[in-house]
Amino acid sequence: MSTLVQIQVLPHHLEDEDHILEKVFQKIDFSMNDVSQWSIRKRSIDARQRRVLYNLQIELWLNGDEKPVREPYKISDISNKPSVAIIGAGPAGLYAALRAIEGGLKPIIYERGKDVRSRRRDLAAINKEHIVNPESNYCFGEGGAGTYSDGKLYTRSKKRGNVLKAMEWFVDFGATPDILVDAHPHIGTNKLPQIITAMREAIIEAGGEVRFNEKLTDIKHEKGQITSIQINDSVWYDYNHVILATGHSARDIFYLLHNCGIKVEAKPFAIGVRIEHSQSLIDQIQYHGDDQNPYLPPASYSLVEQVDGLGVYSFCMCPGGIIAPCATDVEEVVTNGWSPSKRNNPYSNSGIVVSVSPKDLPNYKENDPFVCLDFQKKVEYDCWVAAGKKQKVPAQRMTDFIAGKVSTDFPKTSYQPGLTAVDLNEVLPDMLASRLRKAFVAFGHKMKGYLTTEAVLHAPESRTSSPVKIPRDDVSLEHIEIKGLYPCAEGAGYAGGIISAAIDGINCMDRIIEKYS
């Protein structure tokens, strides 16, 4: 059994082992002679006071204690085992497949998009030529939205055992062990593709299958049981168990289920803008002027405010990051943010979004499963029109947005397709614009210097989560009406990021394994 000790150190002492141990032994009655091994178990930054500190949780094993040794992920041959269909090769789909192999089942993944390497050409086409491929983009393709939109691994999930397992599997397939220690772990968009590729290769080596450019186009069910799925409007495959891990932007899946008589329902979500500051300004604000400290990473922030009955908050904050064009179809524009592993870009960006429920929306209709989706689509279309019907985004300096005037120029932006100057008060629905204006003023009081003319709003930030929920049983995790169909992760309304999606993929596969066992 280990002993845990909490200490705080100055940033420049973070790698000073003698100093760390000295602080530890000031708090416990042991000496170094009593300790066989030790390590940093958790690490976080505390910048609440003028002096910035690191919080460290130190784990000690005393003489006679045995430090547990974790077995890394093992590949076993499941080529002749029963097959399970997984729709989508995002984190939920990949982790469901890896868990299937552990449990003695053969996973077959159907992914509408391309492999992780081939996706790059389509991302370049969006950025440089304003061409959107509806089947291959920042959201669709191997690894899902997380592969090329940041790789943050932080989750609020309380299922700590599952969280640790999900993180350890990332390490097994190539991530740095630091993600097991950092309070807000991050892999980075530049490193995720290799890790995702390693997962796919392991699935194939075990006898599973990963099929690209294969899109779910129809479903058959009889007497409340799924029986088969159609791929690419042509081939039918018989399955009794199907995990639906299609992500929050696969709108065609929501319509498909509805048309097949499979219940879907409207779900609260959040929508707003993505704001970009210089990273140096955010560092100055968050580190109280100690922004040149070489031992401190690029700073992040988290903001929340209640405005006229609805929450307005920061979402997917990307230190040293880039704003990316994340449309999944023509006649829409969408923004998201990502950071490379070193977070060394000169810009800082974050979504600032308004939390909305179906009844909050002007187009609300009772029992309409697509009321939130329709609102989301209209905002994205209106922004596409306002920016010139390309992948440019309608943009405005934050102070001009509050004053209600069009910006005459912009500072440099990380958003490659470019900006179009508009008054976002006239483009966004008033229920969003009015609350965003008030929230920015409030945020300026909370973070002195945040409200600045150098900050630029890029619209919209609209894919925070799914606007549609696919209801499932709390215990079996199957659809409430269709046995064998497992709505999973973000696209079904049960996750909110890479790790929570991965955990949900594991949980859904666990239920299937239980049936076979």
Coordinates of C-alpha atoms in Angstrom, one line a residue:
M1 CA 0.0 0.0 0.0
S2 CA 1.3 3.5 -0.9
T3 CA 1.4 6.8 1.0
L4 CA 0.2 10.0 -0.6
V5 CA 1.6 13.4 0.3
Q6 CA 0.4 16.8 -1.0
I7 CA 3.0 19.5 -1.5
Q8 CA 3.4 22.8 -3.3
V9 CA 6.6 23.9 -5.1
L10 CA 7.7 27.0 -7.1
P11 CA 7.8 26.4 -10.9
H12 CA 11.6 26.3 -11.0
H13 CA 11.7 23.5 -8.4
L14 CA 9.4 21.2 -10.4
E15 CA 12.3 19.0 -11.6
D16 CA 14.4 19.4 -8.5
E17 CA 14.0 15.9 -6.8
D18 CA 16.0 16.9 -3.7
H19 CA 13.8 19.9 -3.1
I20 CA 10.6 17.9 -3.7
L21 CA 11.7 15.1 -1.2
E22 CA 12.7 17.7 1.4
K23 CA 9.2 19.2 1.2
V24 CA 7.7 15.7 1.4
F25 CA 9.6 14.7 4.5
Q26 CA 8.7 17.9 6.2
K27 CA 5.1 16.6 6.2
I28 CA 5.6 12.9 7.2
D29 CA 7.5 11.0 9.9
F30 CA 9.5 8.9 7.5
S31 CA 13.0 9.4 6.1
M32 CA 14.4 8.5 2.7
N33 CA 15.8 5.4 4.2
D34 CA 12.2 4.1 4.8
V35 CA 11.3 4.7 1.1
S36 CA 11.8 2.1 -1.6
Q37 CA 10.2 4.1 -4.5
W38 CA 8.4 7.3 -5.1
S39 CA 6.8 9.2 -8.0
I40 CA 4.7 12.3 -8.8
R41 CA 1.1 11.0 -9.1
K42 CA -0.7 14.3 -9.9
R43 CA 0.5 17.7 -11.1
S44 CA -1.4 20.9 -11.5
I45 CA -0.8 24.7 -11.6
D46 CA -2.2 26.9 -8.8
A47 CA -2.3 30.5 -10.2
R48 CA -5.0 31.9 -7.9
Q49 CA -2.5 34.0 -5.9
R50 CA 0.2 36.4 -7.0
R51 CA 2.8 33.7 -6.6
V52 CA 2.2 30.8 -9.0
L53 CA 2.8 27.4 -7.6
Y54 CA 2.6 23.7 -8.7
N55 CA 0.5 21.4 -6.7
L56 CA 2.1 18.0 -6.5
Q57 CA 0.7 14.7 -5.1
I58 CA 3.6 12.5 -4.3
E59 CA 3.2 8.7 -4.0
L60 CA 5.6 6.8 -1.8
W61 CA 6.2 3.1 -1.4
L62 CA 7.8 2.2 1.9
N63 CA 10.3 -0.6 2.4
G64 CA 8.2 -3.8 2.2
D65 CA 5.5 -2.2 0.1
E66 CA 5.1 -3.7 -3.4
K67 CA 4.5 -1.2 -6.2
P68 CA 1.9 -2.6 -8.5
V69 CA 3.1 -3.3 -12.1
R70 CA 0.5 -2.6 -14.8
E71 CA 0.2 -5.0 -17.7
P72 CA 0.2 -3.0 -21.0
Y73 CA -2.5 -3.7 -23.6
K74 CA -2.2 -7.2 -25.0
I75 CA -3.3 -8.3 -28.5
S76 CA -5.0 -11.6 -28.8
D77 CA -6.3 -13.5 -31.8
I78 CA -10.1 -12.9 -32.2
S79 CA -10.3 -13.5 -36.0
N80 CA -12.7 -16.4 -35.6
K81 CA -14.8 -14.9 -32.7
P82 CA -18.3 -13.5 -33.0
S83 CA -18.5 -10.2 -34.7
V84 CA -19.7 -6.9 -33.4
A85 CA -20.4 -3.8 -35.6
I86 CA -19.0 -0.5 -34.6
I87 CA -20.2 2.6 -36.6
G88 CA -17.5 5.3 -36.4
A89 CA -13.7 5.2 -35.8
G90 CA -13.6 8.1 -33.3
P91 CA -12.3 7.6 -29.7
A92 CA -15.6 5.7 -28.7
G93 CA -15.4 3.4 -31.7
L94 CA -11.7 2.6 -31.3
Y95 CA -11.9 2.0 -27.6
A96 CA -14.9 -0.2 -28.0
A97 CA -12.9 -2.2 -30.6
L98 CA -9.9 -2.5 -28.2
R99 CA -12.2 -3.6 -25.4
A100 CA -13.9 -6.1 -27.7
I101 CA -10.6 -7.8 -28.4
E102 CA -9.9 -8.0 -24.7
G103 CA -13.3 -9.6 -24.2
G104 CA -12.9 -12.2 -27.0
L105 CA -15.1 -10.6 -29.7
K106 CA -14.2 -9.5 -33.2
P107 CA -14.8 -5.8 -33.8
I108 CA -15.7 -4.6 -37.3
I109 CA -15.5 -0.8 -37.6
Y110 CA -17.3 1.0 -40.4
E111 CA -16.0 4.6 -40.9
R112 CA -17.5 6.9 -43.4
G113 CA -14.3 9.0 -43.7
K114 CA -10.7 8.3 -44.6
D115 CA -7.7 7.0 -42.7
V116 CA -5.9 9.5 -40.6
R117 CA -3.2 10.2 -43.2
S118 CA -5.5 10.6 -46.1
R119 CA -7.7 13.1 -44.2
R120 CA -4.9 15.7 -44.4
R121 CA -5.5 16.5 -48.0
D122 CA -9.2 17.3 -47.3
L123 CA -8.3 19.5 -44.4
A124 CA -5.9 21.4 -46.6
A125 CA -8.7 21.8 -49.2
I126 CA -10.9 23.4 -46.6
N127 CA -8.2 25.8 -45.4
K128 CA -6.7 26.8 -48.7
E129 CA -9.5 26.3 -51.3
H130 CA -12.7 26.6 -49.2
I131 CA -13.7 23.1 -50.4
V132 CA -15.7 21.0 -47.9
N133 CA -15.7 17.2 -48.3
P134 CA -18.9 16.0 -46.5
E135 CA -17.3 12.6 -45.8
S136 CA -13.8 13.7 -44.9
N137 CA -13.1 16.8 -42.8
Y138 CA -12.1 17.9 -39.3
C139 CA -15.0 15.9 -37.8
F140 CA -15.3 12.8 -40.0
G141 CA -12.5 10.2 -40.5
E142 CA -10.2 8.0 -38.5
G143 CA -9.9 9.2 -34.9
G144 CA -13.0 11.5 -35.2
A145 CA -13.1 15.2 -34.4
G146 CA -10.4 14.9 -31.7
T147 CA -7.6 13.7 -34.0
Y148 CA -7.2 17.1 -35.7
S149 CA -8.9 19.3 -33.2
D150 CA -6.6 19.4 -30.2
G151 CA -6.4 16.1 -28.2
K152 CA -7.3 17.5 -24.8
L153 CA -7.9 14.5 -22.4
Y154 CA -9.4 16.3 -19.4
T155 CA -12.7 14.9 -18.2
R156 CA -15.1 15.5 -15.3
S157 CA -16.1 11.9 -15.3
K158 CA -16.3 10.3 -11.8
K159 CA -15.5 6.8 -13.1
R160 CA -11.9 7.1 -12.2
G161 CA -11.0 3.5 -12.8
N162 CA -12.2 3.8 -16.4
V163 CA -10.6 7.1 -16.9
L164 CA -7.2 5.7 -15.8
K165 CA -7.7 2.7 -18.1
A166 CA -8.5 5.0 -21.1
M167 CA -5.4 7.1 -20.3
E168 CA -3.1 4.1 -19.9
W169 CA -4.2 2.7 -23.3
F170 CA -3.2 6.1 -24.9
V171 CA 0.3 5.6 -23.3
D172 CA 0.4 2.0 -24.5
F173 CA -0.1 3.2 -28.1
G174 CA 2.5 6.0 -28.0
A175 CA 1.4 8.9 -25.8
T176 CA 3.8 10.4 -23.2
P177 CA 3.3 9.1 -19.7
D178 CA 2.9 12.7 -18.6
I179 CA -0.8 12.4 -19.4
L180 CA -1.2 10.1 -16.4
V181 CA 0.2 12.8 -14.1
D182 CA -1.1 16.2 -15.4
A183 CA -4.4 17.4 -14.1
H184 CA -5.3 18.7 -17.5
P185 CA -3.6 16.2 -19.9
H186 CA -3.1 17.0 -23.5
I187 CA -1.6 15.1 -26.4
G188 CA -1.7 17.5 -29.2
T189 CA -2.9 17.4 -32.8
N190 CA 0.6 16.8 -34.2
K191 CA 1.0 13.6 -32.1
L192 CA -2.5 12.0 -32.2
P193 CA -2.4 10.7 -35.7
Q194 CA 0.5 8.3 -35.0
I195 CA -1.3 7.1 -31.8
I196 CA -4.6 6.5 -33.7
T197 CA -2.7 4.6 -36.4
A198 CA -1.1 2.4 -33.8
M199 CA -4.5 1.6 -32.4
R200 CA -5.9 0.7 -35.8
E201 CA -2.9 -1.5 -36.6
A202 CA -3.4 -3.4 -33.3
I203 CA -7.1 -4.0 -34.0
I204 CA -6.2 -5.4 -37.5
E205 CA -3.3 -7.5 -36.1
A206 CA -5.7 -9.1 -33.7
G207 CA -8.1 -10.1 -36.5
G208 CA -10.5 -7.2 -36.3
E209 CA -11.4 -5.0 -39.2
V210 CA -11.4 -1.2 -39.9
R211 CA -13.2 -0.3 -43.1
F212 CA -12.9 3.3 -44.4
N213 CA -15.2 5.1 -46.8
E214 CA -18.0 2.9 -45.6
K215 CA -21.0 4.9 -44.4
L216 CA -24.1 3.6 -42.5
T217 CA -27.1 4.4 -44.8
D218 CA -29.9 2.2 -43.4
I219 CA -31.0 0.0 -40.5
K220 CA -33.4 -2.9 -40.2
H221 CA -35.0 -4.0 -37.0
E222 CA -37.7 -6.5 -36.3
K223 CA -39.8 -6.9 -33.1
G224 CA -37.6 -4.5 -31.2
Q225 CA -34.3 -6.1 -32.2
I226 CA -31.7 -4.8 -34.6
T227 CA -31.1 -7.3 -37.4
S228 CA -29.0 -5.7 -40.1
I229 CA -27.3 -2.5 -41.4
Q230 CA -26.7 -1.2 -44.9
I231 CA -23.5 0.4 -46.0
N232 CA -23.1 2.9 -48.8
D233 CA -26.7 2.4 -50.0
S234 CA -25.8 -1.0 -51.3
V235 CA -24.5 -3.9 -49.1
W236 CA -26.5 -5.3 -46.1
Y237 CA -24.8 -7.0 -43.2
D238 CA -26.5 -9.0 -40.5
Y239 CA -25.7 -8.0 -36.9
N240 CA -27.4 -8.5 -33.5
H241 CA -25.1 -6.0 -31.8
V242 CA -24.3 -2.5 -33.2
I243 CA -22.5 0.3 -31.4
L244 CA -23.5 3.6 -32.9
A245 CA -20.4 5.9 -32.2
T246 CA -20.9 8.4 -35.0
G247 CA -20.0 11.7 -33.3
H248 CA -21.9 14.9 -32.7
S249 CA -21.9 16.1 -36.3
A250 CA -23.3 13.1 -38.1
R251 CA -26.7 14.7 -38.7
D252 CA -27.7 12.2 -41.3
I253 CA -27.7 9.5 -38.6
F254 CA -30.3 11.4 -36.6
Y255 CA -32.5 11.7 -39.7
L256 CA -31.9 8.0 -40.6
L257 CA -33.0 6.8 -37.2
H258 CA -36.1 9.0 -37.2
N259 CA -37.1 7.7 -40.6
C260 CA -36.6 4.1 -39.5
G261 CA -39.0 4.7 -36.6
I262 CA -36.2 4.7 -34.0
K263 CA -36.7 7.3 -31.3
V264 CA -34.5 10.4 -31.1
E265 CA -35.2 13.6 -29.1
A266 CA -34.0 17.2 -28.8
K267 CA -31.1 17.8 -26.4
P268 CA -29.8 21.0 -24.7
F269 CA -26.5 22.2 -26.2
A270 CA -24.4 25.3 -26.4
I271 CA -23.6 27.8 -29.2
G272 CA -21.7 31.0 -29.6
V273 CA -18.4 32.3 -31.0
R274 CA -14.7 31.4 -30.8
I275 CA -12.5 34.3 -29.4
E276 CA -8.8 34.7 -30.1
H277 CA -6.3 36.7 -28.0
S278 CA -2.6 36.8 -28.1
Q279 CA -1.1 34.0 -25.9
S280 CA 1.2 36.5 -24.3
L281 CA -1.7 38.6 -23.1
I282 CA -3.4 35.5 -21.5
D283 CA -0.1 34.6 -19.9
Q284 CA 0.3 38.1 -18.4
I285 CA -3.2 38.0 -17.0
Q286 CA -3.2 34.5 -15.6
Y287 CA 0.4 34.5 -14.2
H288 CA 0.1 38.0 -12.7
G289 CA 2.9 39.5 -14.8
D290 CA 5.2 36.5 -14.4
D291 CA 4.6 35.6 -18.0
Q292 CA 8.3 35.3 -19.0
N293 CA 8.9 32.5 -16.5
P294 CA 10.4 29.6 -18.6
Y295 CA 9.1 27.0 -16.1
L296 CA 5.4 27.9 -16.8
P297 CA 3.4 26.5 -19.7
P298 CA 1.2 28.7 -21.9
A299 CA -1.7 29.7 -19.7
S300 CA -5.3 28.7 -20.0
Y301 CA -8.5 30.1 -18.5
S302 CA -12.0 29.0 -17.5
L303 CA -14.9 31.5 -17.4
V304 CA -18.6 31.2 -16.6
E305 CA -21.4 33.7 -16.1
Q306 CA -25.2 33.6 -15.7
V307 CA -26.7 36.1 -18.1
D308 CA -30.5 36.6 -18.3
G309 CA -31.2 33.1 -17.1
L310 CA -28.8 31.2 -19.3
G311 CA -25.2 30.1 -18.7
V312 CA -22.4 31.6 -20.8
Y313 CA -19.0 29.9 -20.5
S314 CA -15.7 29.2 -22.0
F315 CA -15.4 26.0 -23.9
C316 CA -12.5 24.0 -25.3
M317 CA -9.9 26.6 -24.4
C318 CA -6.7 26.2 -26.5
P319 CA -3.5 27.8 -25.2
G320 CA -1.0 28.4 -28.0
G321 CA -3.6 27.2 -30.4
I322 CA -5.2 27.6 -33.8
I323 CA -8.8 28.2 -34.9
A324 CA -9.8 25.7 -37.6
P325 CA -12.7 25.5 -40.1
C326 CA -14.8 22.5 -39.1
A327 CA -17.8 22.5 -41.4
T328 CA -19.1 19.1 -42.4
D329 CA -21.2 20.1 -45.4
V330 CA -21.5 22.9 -48.0
E331 CA -23.5 26.0 -47.1
E332 CA -22.2 26.2 -43.6
V333 CA -19.3 27.6 -41.6
V334 CA -18.1 26.2 -38.3
T335 CA -15.1 27.0 -36.0
N336 CA -13.2 24.9 -33.5
G337 CA -9.8 25.2 -31.8
W338 CA -6.8 23.0 -31.4
S339 CA -3.2 23.2 -30.0
P340 CA 0.0 21.4 -31.0
S341 CA 1.7 19.3 -28.2
K342 CA 4.0 22.2 -27.3
R343 CA 1.2 24.8 -27.4
N344 CA 3.7 27.2 -28.9
N345 CA 1.5 29.1 -31.3
P346 CA 1.4 32.9 -30.6
Y347 CA -2.4 32.8 -30.3
S348 CA -4.9 31.7 -27.6
N349 CA -8.4 30.8 -28.4
S350 CA -11.6 29.6 -26.7
G351 CA -15.2 29.0 -27.5
I352 CA -17.5 31.4 -25.6
V353 CA -20.9 29.8 -25.8
V354 CA -24.5 30.2 -24.5
S355 CA -26.1 27.1 -23.0
V356 CA -29.6 26.6 -24.5
S357 CA -32.4 24.2 -24.1
P358 CA -35.1 23.4 -26.7
K359 CA -37.7 25.6 -24.9
D360 CA -35.2 28.6 -25.0
L361 CA -35.2 28.7 -28.8
P362 CA -37.4 30.8 -31.0
N363 CA -38.3 27.9 -33.3
Y364 CA -39.4 25.6 -30.4
K365 CA -42.1 23.1 -31.1
E366 CA -43.1 20.5 -28.6
N367 CA -42.0 16.9 -29.4
D368 CA -39.8 18.1 -32.3
P369 CA -36.6 16.1 -32.1
F370 CA -34.8 18.5 -34.4
V371 CA -35.6 21.9 -32.9
C372 CA -32.0 22.3 -31.6
L373 CA -30.4 20.9 -34.7
D374 CA -32.5 23.2 -36.9
F375 CA -31.4 26.2 -34.8
Q376 CA -27.7 25.1 -35.0
K377 CA -28.0 24.7 -38.8
K378 CA -29.6 28.1 -39.3
V379 CA -26.8 29.9 -37.3
E380 CA -24.1 28.1 -39.4
Y381 CA -25.9 28.9 -42.7
D382 CA -26.4 32.6 -41.7
C383 CA -22.7 32.9 -40.8
W384 CA -21.7 31.2 -44.1
V385 CA -23.8 33.7 -46.1
A386 CA -22.5 36.7 -44.0
A387 CA -18.9 35.7 -44.7
G388 CA -19.4 35.5 -48.5
K389 CA -20.4 31.9 -48.9
K390 CA -16.9 30.5 -48.5
Q391 CA -15.1 29.1 -45.5
K392 CA -14.2 32.6 -44.3
V393 CA -15.8 33.4 -41.0
P394 CA -17.8 36.5 -40.0
A395 CA -15.6 38.3 -37.5
Q396 CA -15.5 41.3 -35.2
R397 CA -13.2 42.8 -32.6
M398 CA -14.7 42.2 -29.2
T399 CA -15.0 45.9 -28.3
D400 CA -16.6 46.6 -31.6
F401 CA -19.1 43.8 -31.0
I402 CA -20.1 45.3 -27.7
A403 CA -20.3 48.8 -29.3
G404 CA -22.3 47.4 -32.3
K405 CA -20.0 48.6 -35.0
V406 CA -18.3 46.8 -37.9
S407 CA -14.5 46.4 -37.4
T408 CA -12.4 48.3 -39.9
D409 CA -9.4 46.0 -39.6
F410 CA -8.1 43.0 -37.7
P411 CA -4.9 41.8 -36.1
K412 CA -3.3 38.7 -37.5
T413 CA -5.5 35.6 -37.1
S414 CA -4.7 31.9 -36.9
Y415 CA -7.8 31.1 -38.9
Q416 CA -6.4 30.2 -42.4
P417 CA -9.4 30.7 -44.7
G418 CA -9.7 34.3 -43.6
L419 CA -12.1 36.8 -41.9
T420 CA -15.0 38.9 -43.2
A421 CA -15.8 42.1 -41.2
V422 CA -19.5 42.1 -40.1
D423 CA -21.6 43.2 -37.1
L424 CA -22.2 39.9 -35.4
N425 CA -25.1 41.5 -33.6
E426 CA -27.0 41.4 -36.9
V427 CA -25.8 37.9 -37.9
L428 CA -26.3 36.0 -34.7
P429 CA -29.8 35.6 -33.1
D430 CA -30.4 38.2 -30.5
M431 CA -30.8 35.7 -27.7
L432 CA -27.1 34.8 -28.3
A433 CA -25.7 38.2 -29.2
S434 CA -27.2 40.0 -26.2
R435 CA -26.0 37.5 -23.7
L436 CA -22.5 37.3 -25.3
R437 CA -22.2 41.1 -25.0
K438 CA -23.0 41.1 -21.3
A439 CA -20.8 38.1 -20.6
F440 CA -17.7 39.7 -22.3
V441 CA -18.1 42.7 -20.0
A442 CA -18.4 40.5 -17.0
F443 CA -15.4 38.4 -18.1
G444 CA -13.4 41.7 -18.5
H445 CA -14.0 42.3 -14.8
K446 CA -13.0 38.8 -13.8
M447 CA -9.8 38.8 -15.9
K448 CA -8.4 42.3 -16.1
G449 CA -7.2 42.9 -19.7
Y450 CA -9.4 40.2 -21.2
L451 CA -11.8 42.7 -22.7
T452 CA -9.6 44.3 -25.3
T453 CA -9.9 45.6 -28.9
E454 CA -7.1 43.2 -29.9
A455 CA -9.4 40.2 -29.2
V456 CA -11.4 39.0 -32.2
L457 CA -14.6 37.0 -32.4
H458 CA -14.9 34.3 -35.0
A459 CA -18.4 32.9 -35.6
P460 CA -19.9 30.4 -35.0
E461 CA -18.7 28.0 -32.3
S462 CA -21.6 25.6 -32.7
R463 CA -20.4 22.0 -32.4
T464 CA -19.9 21.9 -28.6
S465 CA -22.1 18.8 -28.2
S466 CA -24.9 17.0 -30.0
P467 CA -28.2 18.9 -30.3
V468 CA -30.0 15.5 -30.5
K469 CA -30.1 12.7 -28.0
I470 CA -30.5 9.0 -28.9
P471 CA -32.2 7.6 -25.7
R472 CA -30.9 4.4 -24.2
D473 CA -31.5 2.3 -21.1
D474 CA -29.4 3.3 -18.1
V475 CA -28.4 -0.3 -17.4
S476 CA -28.2 -2.2 -20.7
L477 CA -27.1 0.9 -22.6
E478 CA -29.3 -0.3 -25.5
H479 CA -31.7 2.0 -27.2
I480 CA -34.9 2.2 -25.2
E481 CA -36.9 0.6 -28.0
I482 CA -34.4 -1.4 -30.1
K483 CA -32.4 -4.2 -28.5
G484 CA -28.8 -4.7 -29.8
L485 CA -28.5 -1.0 -30.8
Y486 CA -26.1 0.9 -28.5
P487 CA -26.2 4.7 -28.9
C488 CA -22.7 5.7 -27.8
A489 CA -20.7 8.8 -26.7
E490 CA -21.0 12.3 -28.1
G491 CA -23.2 11.7 -31.1
A492 CA -25.8 10.1 -28.8
G493 CA -25.5 12.7 -26.1
Y494 CA -23.6 10.6 -23.5
A495 CA -20.1 12.1 -23.6
G496 CA -18.3 15.4 -24.0
G497 CA -14.7 14.8 -25.1
I498 CA -12.1 12.3 -26.1
I499 CA -11.8 10.5 -22.7
S500 CA -15.5 10.4 -21.8
A501 CA -16.2 9.1 -25.3
A502 CA -13.6 6.4 -25.0
I503 CA -15.0 5.4 -21.6
D504 CA -18.5 5.2 -23.1
G505 CA -17.2 3.0 -25.9
I506 CA -15.7 0.7 -23.3
N507 CA -18.9 0.6 -21.3
C508 CA -21.1 -0.2 -24.3
M509 CA -18.8 -3.0 -25.3
D510 CA -18.8 -4.3 -21.7
R511 CA -22.5 -4.8 -22.0
I512 CA -22.1 -6.8 -25.2
I513 CA -19.4 -8.9 -23.7
E514 CA -21.6 -9.7 -20.7
K515 CA -24.3 -11.0 -23.1
Y516 CA -21.8 -13.4 -24.7
S517 CA -20.3 -14.5 -21.4

